[in-house]
Coordinates of C-alpha atoms in Angstrom, one line a residue:
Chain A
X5 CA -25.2 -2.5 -8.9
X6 CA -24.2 0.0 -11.3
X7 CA -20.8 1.8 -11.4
X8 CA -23.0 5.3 -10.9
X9 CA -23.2 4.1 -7.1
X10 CA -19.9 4.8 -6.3
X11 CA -19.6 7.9 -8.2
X12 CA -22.1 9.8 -6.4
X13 CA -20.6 12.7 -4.2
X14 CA -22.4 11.2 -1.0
X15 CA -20.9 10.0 2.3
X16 CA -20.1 6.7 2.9
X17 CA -18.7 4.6 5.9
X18 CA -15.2 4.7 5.2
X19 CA -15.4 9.0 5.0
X20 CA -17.3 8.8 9.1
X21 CA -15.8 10.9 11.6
X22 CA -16.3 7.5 14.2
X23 CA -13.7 6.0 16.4
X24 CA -11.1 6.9 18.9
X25 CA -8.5 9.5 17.9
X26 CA -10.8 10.0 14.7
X27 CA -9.6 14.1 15.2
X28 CA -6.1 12.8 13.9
X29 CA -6.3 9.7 12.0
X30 CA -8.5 10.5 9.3
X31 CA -9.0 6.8 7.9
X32 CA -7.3 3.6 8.0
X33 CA -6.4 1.4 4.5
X34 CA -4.5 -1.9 4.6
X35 CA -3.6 -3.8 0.9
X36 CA -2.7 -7.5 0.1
X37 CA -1.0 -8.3 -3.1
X38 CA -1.3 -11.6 -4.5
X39 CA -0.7 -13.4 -7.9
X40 CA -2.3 -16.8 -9.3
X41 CA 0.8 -19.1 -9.5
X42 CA -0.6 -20.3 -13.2
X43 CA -0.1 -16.5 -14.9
X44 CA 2.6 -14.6 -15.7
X45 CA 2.7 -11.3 -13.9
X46 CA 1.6 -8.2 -15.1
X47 CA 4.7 -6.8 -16.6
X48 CA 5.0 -10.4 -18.3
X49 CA 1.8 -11.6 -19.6
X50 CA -0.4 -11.1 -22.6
X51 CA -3.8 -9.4 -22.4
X52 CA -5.5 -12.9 -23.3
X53 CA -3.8 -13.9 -19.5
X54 CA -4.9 -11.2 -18.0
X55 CA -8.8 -11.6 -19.2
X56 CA -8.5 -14.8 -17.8
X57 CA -7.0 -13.5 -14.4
X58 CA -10.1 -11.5 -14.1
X59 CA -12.9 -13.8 -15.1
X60 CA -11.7 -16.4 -12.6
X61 CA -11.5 -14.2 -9.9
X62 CA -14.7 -12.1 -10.5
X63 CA -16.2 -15.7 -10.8
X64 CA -15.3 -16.5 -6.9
X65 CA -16.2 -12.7 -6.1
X66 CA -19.6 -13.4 -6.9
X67 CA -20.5 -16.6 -5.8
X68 CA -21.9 -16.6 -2.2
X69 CA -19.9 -16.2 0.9
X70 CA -20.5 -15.9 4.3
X71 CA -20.8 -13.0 5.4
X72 CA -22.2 -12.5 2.0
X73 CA -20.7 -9.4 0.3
X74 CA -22.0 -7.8 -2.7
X75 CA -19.3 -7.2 -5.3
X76 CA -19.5 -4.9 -8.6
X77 CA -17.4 -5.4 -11.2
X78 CA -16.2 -2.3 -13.1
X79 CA -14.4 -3.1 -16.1
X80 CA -11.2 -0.2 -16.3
X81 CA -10.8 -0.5 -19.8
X82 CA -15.0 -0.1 -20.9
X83 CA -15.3 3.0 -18.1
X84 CA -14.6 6.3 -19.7
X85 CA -11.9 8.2 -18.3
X86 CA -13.3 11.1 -16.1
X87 CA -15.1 7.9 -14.3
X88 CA -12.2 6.3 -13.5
X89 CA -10.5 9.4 -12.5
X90 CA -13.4 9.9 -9.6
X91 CA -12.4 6.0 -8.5
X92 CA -9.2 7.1 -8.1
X93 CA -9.7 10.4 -6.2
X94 CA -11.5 8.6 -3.9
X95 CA -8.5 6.0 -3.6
X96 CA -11.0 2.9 -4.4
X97 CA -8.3 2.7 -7.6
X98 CA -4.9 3.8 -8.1
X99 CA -3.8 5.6 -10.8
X100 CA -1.6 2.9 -12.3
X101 CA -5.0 0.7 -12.5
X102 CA -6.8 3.7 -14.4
X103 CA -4.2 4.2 -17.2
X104 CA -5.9 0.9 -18.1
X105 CA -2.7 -0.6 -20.3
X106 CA -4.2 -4.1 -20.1
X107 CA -7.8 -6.0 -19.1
X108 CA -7.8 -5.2 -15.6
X109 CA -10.6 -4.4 -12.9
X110 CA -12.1 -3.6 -10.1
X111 CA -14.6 -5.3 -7.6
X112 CA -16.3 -3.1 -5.1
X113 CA -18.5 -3.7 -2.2
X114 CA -21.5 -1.6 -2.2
X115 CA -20.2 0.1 1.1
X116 CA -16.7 0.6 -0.3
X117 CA -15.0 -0.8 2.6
X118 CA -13.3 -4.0 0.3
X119 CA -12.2 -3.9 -3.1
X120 CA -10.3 -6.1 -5.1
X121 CA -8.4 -4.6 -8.0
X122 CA -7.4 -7.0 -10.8
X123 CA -4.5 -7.1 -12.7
X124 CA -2.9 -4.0 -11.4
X125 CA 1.0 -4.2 -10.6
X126 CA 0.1 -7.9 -9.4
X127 CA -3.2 -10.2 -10.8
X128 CA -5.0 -9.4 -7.5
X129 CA -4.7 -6.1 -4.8
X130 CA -7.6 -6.7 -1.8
X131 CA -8.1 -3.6 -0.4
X132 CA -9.9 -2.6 3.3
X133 CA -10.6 0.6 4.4
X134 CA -11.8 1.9 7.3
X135 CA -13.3 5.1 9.4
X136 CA -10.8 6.5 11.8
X137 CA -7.9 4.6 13.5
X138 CA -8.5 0.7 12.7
X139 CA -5.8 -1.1 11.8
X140 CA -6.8 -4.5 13.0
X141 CA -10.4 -4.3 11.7
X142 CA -9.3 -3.1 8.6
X143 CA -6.5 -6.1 8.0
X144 CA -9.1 -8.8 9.3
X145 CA -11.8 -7.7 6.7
X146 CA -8.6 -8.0 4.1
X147 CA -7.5 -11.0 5.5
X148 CA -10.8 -13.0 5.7
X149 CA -11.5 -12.2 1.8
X150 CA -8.0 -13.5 1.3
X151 CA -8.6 -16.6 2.7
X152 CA -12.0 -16.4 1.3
X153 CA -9.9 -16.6 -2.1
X154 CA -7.0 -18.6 -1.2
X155 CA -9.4 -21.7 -1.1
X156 CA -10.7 -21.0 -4.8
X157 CA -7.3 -19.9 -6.0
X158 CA -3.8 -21.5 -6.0
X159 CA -1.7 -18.1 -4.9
X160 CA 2.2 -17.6 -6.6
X161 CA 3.6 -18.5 -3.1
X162 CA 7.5 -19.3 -1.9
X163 CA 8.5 -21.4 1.4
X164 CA 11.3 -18.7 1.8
X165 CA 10.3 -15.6 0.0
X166 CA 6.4 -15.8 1.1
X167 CA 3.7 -14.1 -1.4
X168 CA 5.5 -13.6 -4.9
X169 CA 4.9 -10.1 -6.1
X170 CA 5.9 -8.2 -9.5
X171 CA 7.5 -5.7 -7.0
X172 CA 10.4 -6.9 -4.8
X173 CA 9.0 -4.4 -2.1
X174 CA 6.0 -6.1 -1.1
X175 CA 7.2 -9.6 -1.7
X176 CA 6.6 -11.4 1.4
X177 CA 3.5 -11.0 3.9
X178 CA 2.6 -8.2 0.3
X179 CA 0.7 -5.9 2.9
X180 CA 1.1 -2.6 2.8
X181 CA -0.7 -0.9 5.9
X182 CA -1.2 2.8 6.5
X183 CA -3.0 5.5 8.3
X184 CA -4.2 9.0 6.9
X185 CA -3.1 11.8 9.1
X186 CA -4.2 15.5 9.9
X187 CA -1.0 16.9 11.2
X188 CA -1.5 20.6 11.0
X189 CA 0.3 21.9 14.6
X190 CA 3.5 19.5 13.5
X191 CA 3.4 20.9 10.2
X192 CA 3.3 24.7 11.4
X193 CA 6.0 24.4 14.2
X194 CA 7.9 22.7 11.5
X195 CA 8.8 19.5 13.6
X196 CA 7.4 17.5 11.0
X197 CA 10.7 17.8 9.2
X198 CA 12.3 15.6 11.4
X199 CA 9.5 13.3 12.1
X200 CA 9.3 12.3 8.6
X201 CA 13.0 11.1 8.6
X202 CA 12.9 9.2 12.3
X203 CA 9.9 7.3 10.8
X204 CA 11.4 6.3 7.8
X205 CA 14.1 5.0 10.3
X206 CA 12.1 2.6 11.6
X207 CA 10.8 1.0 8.4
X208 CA 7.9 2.9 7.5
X209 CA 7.2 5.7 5.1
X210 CA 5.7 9.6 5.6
X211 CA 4.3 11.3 2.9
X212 CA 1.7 13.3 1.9
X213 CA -1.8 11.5 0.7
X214 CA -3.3 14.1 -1.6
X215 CA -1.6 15.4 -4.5
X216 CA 1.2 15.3 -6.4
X217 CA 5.1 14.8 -5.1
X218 CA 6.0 14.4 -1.6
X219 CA 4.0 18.2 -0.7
X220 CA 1.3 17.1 2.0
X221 CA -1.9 18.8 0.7
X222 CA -4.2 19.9 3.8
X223 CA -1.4 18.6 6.2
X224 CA -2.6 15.3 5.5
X225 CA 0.5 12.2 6.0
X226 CA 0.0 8.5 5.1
X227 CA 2.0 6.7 7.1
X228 CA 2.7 3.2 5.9
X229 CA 5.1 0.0 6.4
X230 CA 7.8 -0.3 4.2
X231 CA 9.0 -3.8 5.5
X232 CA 7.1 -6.7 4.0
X233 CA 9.3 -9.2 4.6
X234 CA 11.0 -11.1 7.9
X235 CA 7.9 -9.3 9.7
X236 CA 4.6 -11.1 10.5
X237 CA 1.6 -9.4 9.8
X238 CA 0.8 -9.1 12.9
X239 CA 4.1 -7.4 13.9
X240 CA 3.8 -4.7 10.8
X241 CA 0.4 -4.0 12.2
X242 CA 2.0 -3.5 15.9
X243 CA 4.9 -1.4 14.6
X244 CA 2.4 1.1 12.3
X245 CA 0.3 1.6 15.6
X246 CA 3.1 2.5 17.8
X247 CA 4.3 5.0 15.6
X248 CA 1.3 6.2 14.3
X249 CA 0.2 6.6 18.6
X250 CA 3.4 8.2 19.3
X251 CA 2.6 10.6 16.2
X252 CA -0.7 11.6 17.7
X253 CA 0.6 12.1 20.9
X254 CA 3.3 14.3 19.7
X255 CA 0.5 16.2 17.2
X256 CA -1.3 17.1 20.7
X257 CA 1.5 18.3 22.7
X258 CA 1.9 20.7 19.8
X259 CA -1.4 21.8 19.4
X260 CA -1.6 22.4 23.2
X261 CA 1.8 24.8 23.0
X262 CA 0.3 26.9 19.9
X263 CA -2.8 27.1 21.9
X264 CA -0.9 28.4 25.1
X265 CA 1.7 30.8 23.4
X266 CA -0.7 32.1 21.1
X267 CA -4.1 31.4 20.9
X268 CA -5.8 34.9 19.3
X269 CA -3.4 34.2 16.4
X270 CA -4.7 30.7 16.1
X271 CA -8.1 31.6 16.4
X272 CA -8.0 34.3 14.1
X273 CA -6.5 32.3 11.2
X274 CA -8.5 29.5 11.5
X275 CA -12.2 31.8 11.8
X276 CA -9.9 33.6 8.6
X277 CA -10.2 30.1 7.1
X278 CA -13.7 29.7 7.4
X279 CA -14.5 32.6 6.2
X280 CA -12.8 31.7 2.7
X281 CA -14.5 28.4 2.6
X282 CA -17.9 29.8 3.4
X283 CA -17.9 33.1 1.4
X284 CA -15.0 32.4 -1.7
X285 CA -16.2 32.9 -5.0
X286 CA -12.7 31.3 -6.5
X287 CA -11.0 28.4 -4.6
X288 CA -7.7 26.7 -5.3
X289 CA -7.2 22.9 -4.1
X290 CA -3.9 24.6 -2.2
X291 CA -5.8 27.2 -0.6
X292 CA -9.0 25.0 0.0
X293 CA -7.1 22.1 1.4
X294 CA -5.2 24.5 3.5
X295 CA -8.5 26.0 4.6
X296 CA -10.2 22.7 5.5
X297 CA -6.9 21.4 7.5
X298 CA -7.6 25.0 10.0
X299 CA -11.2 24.6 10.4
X300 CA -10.6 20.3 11.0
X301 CA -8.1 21.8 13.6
X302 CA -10.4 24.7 15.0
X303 CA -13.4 21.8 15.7
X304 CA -11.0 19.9 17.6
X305 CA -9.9 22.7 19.8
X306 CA -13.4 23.4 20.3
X307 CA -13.4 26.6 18.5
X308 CA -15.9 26.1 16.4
X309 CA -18.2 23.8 17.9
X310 CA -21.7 24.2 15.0
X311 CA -20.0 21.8 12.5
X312 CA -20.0 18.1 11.2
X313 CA -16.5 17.1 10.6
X314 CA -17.6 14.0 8.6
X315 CA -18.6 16.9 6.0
X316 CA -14.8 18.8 6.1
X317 CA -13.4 14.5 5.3
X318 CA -16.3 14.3 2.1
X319 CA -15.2 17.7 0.6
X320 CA -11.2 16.7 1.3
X321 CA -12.6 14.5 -1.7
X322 CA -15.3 16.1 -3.5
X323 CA -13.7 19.3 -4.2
X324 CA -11.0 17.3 -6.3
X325 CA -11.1 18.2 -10.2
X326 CA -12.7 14.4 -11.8
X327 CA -15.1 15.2 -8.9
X328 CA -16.1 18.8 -9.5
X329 CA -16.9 18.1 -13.1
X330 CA -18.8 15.1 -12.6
X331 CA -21.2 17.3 -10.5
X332 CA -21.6 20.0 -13.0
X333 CA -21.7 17.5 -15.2
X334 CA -20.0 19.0 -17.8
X335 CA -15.9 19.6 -18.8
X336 CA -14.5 22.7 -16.1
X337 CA -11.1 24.3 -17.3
X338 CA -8.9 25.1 -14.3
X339 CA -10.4 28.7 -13.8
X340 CA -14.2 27.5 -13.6
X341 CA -12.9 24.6 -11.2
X342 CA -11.9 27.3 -8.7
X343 CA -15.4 28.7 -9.2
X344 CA -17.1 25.4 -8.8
X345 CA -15.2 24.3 -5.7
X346 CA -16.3 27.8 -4.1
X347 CA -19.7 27.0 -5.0
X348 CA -19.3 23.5 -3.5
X349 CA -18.0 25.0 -0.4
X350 CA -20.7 27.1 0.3
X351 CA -23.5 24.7 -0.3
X352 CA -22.5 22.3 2.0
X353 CA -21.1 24.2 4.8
X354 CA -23.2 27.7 5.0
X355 CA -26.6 26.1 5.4
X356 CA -25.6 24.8 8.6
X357 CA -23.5 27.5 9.9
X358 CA -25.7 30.1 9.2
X359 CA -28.4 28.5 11.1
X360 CA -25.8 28.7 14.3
X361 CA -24.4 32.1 13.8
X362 CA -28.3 34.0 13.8
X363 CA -28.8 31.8 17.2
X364 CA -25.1 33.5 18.1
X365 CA -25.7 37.4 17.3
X366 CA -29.3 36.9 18.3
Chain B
X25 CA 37.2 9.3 -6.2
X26 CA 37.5 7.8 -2.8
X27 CA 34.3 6.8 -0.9
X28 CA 32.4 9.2 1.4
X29 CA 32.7 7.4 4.4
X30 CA 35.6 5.2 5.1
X31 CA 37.8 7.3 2.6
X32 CA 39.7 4.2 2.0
X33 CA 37.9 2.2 -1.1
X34 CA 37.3 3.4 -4.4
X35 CA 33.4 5.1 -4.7
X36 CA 32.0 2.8 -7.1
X37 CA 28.2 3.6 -6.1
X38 CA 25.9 6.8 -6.8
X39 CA 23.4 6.5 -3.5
X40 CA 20.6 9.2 -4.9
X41 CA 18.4 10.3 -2.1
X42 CA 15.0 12.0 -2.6
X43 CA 13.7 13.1 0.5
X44 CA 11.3 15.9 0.5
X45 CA 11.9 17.3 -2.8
X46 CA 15.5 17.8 -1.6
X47 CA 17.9 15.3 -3.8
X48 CA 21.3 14.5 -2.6
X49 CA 23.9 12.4 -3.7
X50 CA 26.3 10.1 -2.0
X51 CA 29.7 8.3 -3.6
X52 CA 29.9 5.1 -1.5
X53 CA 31.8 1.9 -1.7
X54 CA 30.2 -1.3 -2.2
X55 CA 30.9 -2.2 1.5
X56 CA 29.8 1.3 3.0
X57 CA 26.7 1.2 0.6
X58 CA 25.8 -2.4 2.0
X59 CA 26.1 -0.9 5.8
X60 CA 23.6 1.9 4.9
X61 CA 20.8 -0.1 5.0
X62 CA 18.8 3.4 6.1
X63 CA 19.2 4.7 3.1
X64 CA 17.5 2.3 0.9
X65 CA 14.4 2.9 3.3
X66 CA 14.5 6.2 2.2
X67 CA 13.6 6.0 -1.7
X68 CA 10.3 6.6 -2.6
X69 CA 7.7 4.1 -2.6
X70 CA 5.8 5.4 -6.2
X71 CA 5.5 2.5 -8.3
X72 CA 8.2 3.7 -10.7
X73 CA 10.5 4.2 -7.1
X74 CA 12.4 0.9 -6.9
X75 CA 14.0 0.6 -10.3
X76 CA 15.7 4.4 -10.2
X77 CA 17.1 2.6 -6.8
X78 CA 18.2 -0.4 -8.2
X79 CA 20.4 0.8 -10.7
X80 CA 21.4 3.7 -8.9
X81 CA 22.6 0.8 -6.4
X82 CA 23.8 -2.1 -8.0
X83 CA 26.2 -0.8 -10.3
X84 CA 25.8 -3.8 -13.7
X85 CA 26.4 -1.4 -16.4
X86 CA 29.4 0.1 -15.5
X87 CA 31.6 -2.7 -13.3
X88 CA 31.0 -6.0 -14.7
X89 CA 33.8 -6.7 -12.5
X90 CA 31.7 -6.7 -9.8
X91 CA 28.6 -8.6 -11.0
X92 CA 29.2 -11.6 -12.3
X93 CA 28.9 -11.8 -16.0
X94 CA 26.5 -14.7 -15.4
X95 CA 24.3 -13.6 -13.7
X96 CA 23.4 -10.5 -16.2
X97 CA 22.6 -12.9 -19.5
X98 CA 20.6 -15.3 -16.9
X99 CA 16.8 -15.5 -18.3
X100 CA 13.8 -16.5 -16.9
X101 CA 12.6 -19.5 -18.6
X102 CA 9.0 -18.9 -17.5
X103 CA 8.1 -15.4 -18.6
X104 CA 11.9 -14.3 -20.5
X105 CA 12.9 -11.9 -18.1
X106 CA 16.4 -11.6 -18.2
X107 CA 18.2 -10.1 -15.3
X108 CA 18.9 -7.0 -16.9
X109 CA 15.3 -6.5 -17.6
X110 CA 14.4 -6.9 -14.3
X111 CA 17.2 -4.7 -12.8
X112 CA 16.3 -1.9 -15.3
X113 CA 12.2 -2.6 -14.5
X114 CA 12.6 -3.3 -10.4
X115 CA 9.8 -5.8 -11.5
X116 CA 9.6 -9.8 -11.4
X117 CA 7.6 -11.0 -14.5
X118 CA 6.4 -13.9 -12.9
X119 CA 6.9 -16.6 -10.0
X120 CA 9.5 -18.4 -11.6
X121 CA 11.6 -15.3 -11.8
X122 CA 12.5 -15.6 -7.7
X123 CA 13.6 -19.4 -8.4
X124 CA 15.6 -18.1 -11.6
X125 CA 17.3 -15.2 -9.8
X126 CA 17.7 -16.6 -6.5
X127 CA 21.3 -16.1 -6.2
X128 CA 20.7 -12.6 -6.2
X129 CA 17.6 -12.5 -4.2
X130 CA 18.7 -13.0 -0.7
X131 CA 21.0 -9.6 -0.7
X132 CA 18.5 -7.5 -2.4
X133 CA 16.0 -8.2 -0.2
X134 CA 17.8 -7.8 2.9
X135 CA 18.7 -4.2 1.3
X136 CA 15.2 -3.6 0.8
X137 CA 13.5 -5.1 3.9
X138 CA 15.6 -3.5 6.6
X139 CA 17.9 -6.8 7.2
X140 CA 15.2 -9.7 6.3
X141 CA 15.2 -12.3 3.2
X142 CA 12.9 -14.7 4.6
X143 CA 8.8 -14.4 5.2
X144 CA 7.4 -15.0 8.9
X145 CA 3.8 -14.3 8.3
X146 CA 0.5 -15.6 6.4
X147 CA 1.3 -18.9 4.9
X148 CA -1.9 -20.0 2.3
X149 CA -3.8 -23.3 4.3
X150 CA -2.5 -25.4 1.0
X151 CA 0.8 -24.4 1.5
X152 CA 0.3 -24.8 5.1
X153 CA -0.3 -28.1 4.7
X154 CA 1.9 -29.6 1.6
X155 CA 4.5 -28.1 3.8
X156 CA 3.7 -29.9 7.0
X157 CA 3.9 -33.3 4.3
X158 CA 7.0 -32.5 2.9
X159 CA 8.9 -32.2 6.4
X160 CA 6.7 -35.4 7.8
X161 CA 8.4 -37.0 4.3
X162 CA 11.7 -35.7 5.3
X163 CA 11.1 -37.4 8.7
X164 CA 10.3 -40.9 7.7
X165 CA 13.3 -40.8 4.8
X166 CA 15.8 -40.0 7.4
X167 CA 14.0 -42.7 9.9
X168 CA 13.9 -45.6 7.0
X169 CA 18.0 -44.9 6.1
X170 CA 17.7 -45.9 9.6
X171 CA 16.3 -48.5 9.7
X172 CA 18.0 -49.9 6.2
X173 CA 21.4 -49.5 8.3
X174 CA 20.4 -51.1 11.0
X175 CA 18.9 -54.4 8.5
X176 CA 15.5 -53.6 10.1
X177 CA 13.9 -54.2 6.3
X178 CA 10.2 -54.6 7.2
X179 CA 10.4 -51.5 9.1
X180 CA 12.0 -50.0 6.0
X181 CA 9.4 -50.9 4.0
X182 CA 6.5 -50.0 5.5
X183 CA 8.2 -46.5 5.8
X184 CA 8.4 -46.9 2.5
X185 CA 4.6 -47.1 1.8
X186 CA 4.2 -44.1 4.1
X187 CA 6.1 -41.8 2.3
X188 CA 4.4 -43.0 -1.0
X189 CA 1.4 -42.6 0.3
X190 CA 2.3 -38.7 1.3
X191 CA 3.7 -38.3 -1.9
X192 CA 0.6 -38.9 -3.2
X193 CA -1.4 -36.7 -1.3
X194 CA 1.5 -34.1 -2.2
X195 CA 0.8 -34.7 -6.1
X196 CA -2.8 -34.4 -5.2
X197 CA -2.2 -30.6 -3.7
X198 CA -1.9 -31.5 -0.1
X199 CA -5.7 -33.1 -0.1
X200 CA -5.9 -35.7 3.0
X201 CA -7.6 -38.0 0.6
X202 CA -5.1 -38.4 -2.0
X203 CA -6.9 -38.6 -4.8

């Protein structure tokens, strides 16, 4: 399969709308890092090493397993850049992977729900990610392709220490496990403030997933583990799903008081919010993400009842700039991004709605 | 300057917190720095996070005193990472760096992993099992000292010929066939 496949600005599974408390947790991601005991590390070794990293592992990748999985390789350093920028807006790559400093790459499956990144920070990073709230199905699928590997591979591994990684944060079980967030009624009654600190108390991290610095574009939070080591797997996965329940429970409670004390205001400024995404001729990322996080939060109040959310969770990503100009197929400076993100807007969420509202007014 | 909180021991550590955009810093002690293990869950987790935090913890340039001289010019024979390097990177070059900086290892960790040095989860099958050998070999040396102290020589030496034959399936990567 070609690389165009995942470029396309079509759903796929990971981007559903499925699962219990799928209003909140957006989508689920858990990473394993792992190094070949024979190589230096990526900070350390020579791009001859890390060729041979890749061939041996895209080797195993493709041979048959059961359940067989269909892998593509996409080399980093022979994919042009605005290419590689779209992998990583729609976080199947990271950005350190992109800059492409040394042979590295990327195996995906066809449905994007595993991917193996080669020679990133460490020689290997398996990736699952899933629809909704899914911690343990996402860490199985990661964990069977690990073991899937571990049989082909001899891993950098310590008695003591656990899986060796370039980075002494994720030596250890190297799993990093988090959950996407919409946390728009925390975020406006400002307790989200002191959320953020009491998590980080507890060994995991808050921050916001889109965008640059810690600012949480469309009131979207990761929340991830922080503590890789002296902690099983399974006790990391425990610990992120307590927090992350409590964290849905309290983002309820929140929305039901903004509902109570004022629910014109609310209802006015999320219909205001549609209207910019449905009739805006020039639309920021800021002011669209803020606009998608009100009308996410008016379909689960039941506000606005004539529209798919799985659509608001593809344009979260599509309207992103590597995106944007990948469609118009041509460079966009900043100014015509606005005006092609407006455009984007309108074509996938006015045909629908418009249907609706004549049934309304008729 | 005296520390922030037990005003008693010199500051000789610049804690720099970054939490929501909002950077503050903290004069600490080494002891009072060690207590805070809070703070060090604090720092950012961007791949270029951890080696801001480790020299803004682990004061090497400015109180040799502190860290032994030793440990700084200690390199790792494997990849050439010297400690330094690795304290001014927050990276390991390679696998042979944790054996190389060991000594160092076990506080840095606990710092970093809210109070833990040593894994409890996944072990790979092949380590799995090379593991289970080694402490079966540790078993049968202790048993045949045994039985050399007690003069019970024939037992000795076919516990002998077990523990070679592990050994060998050891050598051969922890394969039950041995060869």
């Amino acid at each position: 399969m070609a690389i165009d496949h995942f470029l396309r600005n079509s759903a796929t599974s990971w981007m559903s709308n499925e699962g219990e408390h799928s209003d909140i947790v957006m989508s689920t991601r858990v990473r394993l890092a792992r190094n070949l005991a024979e190589f230096r590390f990526p900070y350390a070794f020579t791009d001859e090493e890390a060729k041979k990293v890749d061939e041996r592992v895209s080797a195993i990748l493709k041979e048959d397993r059961e359940p067989p999985e269909d892998f593509t390789h996409i080399d980093i350093q022979e994919t042009p850049d605005l290419k590689r920028q779209i992998l990583v807006e729609k976080h199947l790559i990271s950005p350190l992977l992109a800059k492409g400093e040394h042979s590295g790459s990327v195996l995906l499956s066809t449905n994007e729900e595993l991917s193996v990144m080669i020679n990133e920070e460490d020689h290997l990073r398996i990736q699952s990610l899933q629809p909704g709230f899914r911690l343990q199905e996402a860490y199985e699928k990661a964990d069977s392709l690990d073991t899937f590997l571990e049989k082909k591979l001899a891993y950098a591994f310590h008695e003591t220490y656990g899986f060796l990684t370039s980075c002494p944060t994720n030596t250890g079980t190297g799993m990093r496990a988090s959950v996407m967030v919409h946390l728009p009624a925390l975020t406006m009654t400002r307790q989200i403030d002191r959320i953020i600190p009491a998590i980080s108390r507890l060994g995991m991290v808050a921050r916001g997933s889109y965008g640059e610095g810690s600012e949480a574009l469309g009131n979207v939070y990761q929340i991830s583990n922080q503590t890789t080591l002296g902690m099983s797997e399974h006790e990391i996965l425990q610990e992120l799903e307590n927090i992350t329940l409590q964290l849905i429970e309290q983002e309820r409670r929140a929305r039901r008081a903004i509902l109570e004390q004022s629910p014109s205001a609310l209802e006015d400024r999320i219909y205001r919010s549609l209207g910019i995404l449905t009739h805006a001729r020039l639309l920021s990322t800021e002011e669209a993400a803020k606009c998608l996080s009100d009308v996410r939060l008016g379909i689960d109040l039941d506000l606005i009842n004539d529209m798919d959310m799985s659509v608001l969770n593809e344009l979260m990503i599509f309207m992103q700039p590597a995106f944007l100009q990948h469609y118009a197929e041509r460079p966009l400076q900043p100014n015509e991004r606005d005006r092609a993100r407006a455009k984007l807007f309108r074509e996938r969420l006015v045909n629908d709605h418009d249907k609706q509202e004549g049934e309304d007014s008729a | 300057m005296v520390c922030e909180q037990c005003h008693e021991r010199p500051a000789t550590v610049t804690v720099t917190q970054n939490q929501q955009g909002e950077v503050t810093e903290r004069h600490l002690c080494h002891v009072c720095a060690a207590e805070n293990h809070h703070i060090f869950s604090l720092f950012d987790q961007s791949p270029f996070g951890i080696n801001d935090f480790l020299s803004n913890w682990l004061p090497v340039q400015h109180h040799p005193a502190m860290s032994p001289r030793k440990s700084e010019t200690v390199t790792c024979p494997a990849c050439g990472f010297s400690f330094a390097k690795f304290m001014k990177l927050g990276k390991f070059g390679c696998a042979e760096c944790y054996e190389t900086f060991s000594p160092q290892l076990d506080d840095m960790f606990r710092r970093l992993h809210n109070g833990h040095a040593e894994h409890k989860g996944k072990v790979p099958l092949s380590f799995g099992r090379t593991i289970k050998i080694r402490k079966e070999i540790d078993e049968l040396r202790r048993q045949m000292q045994e039985a050399i102290a007690d003069e019970q020589f024939e037992e000795a030496a076919s516990l002998r010929d077990r523990i070679k034959g592990l050994n060998a399936q050891l050598d051969a990567g922890g394969e039950a066939d041995g060869n």
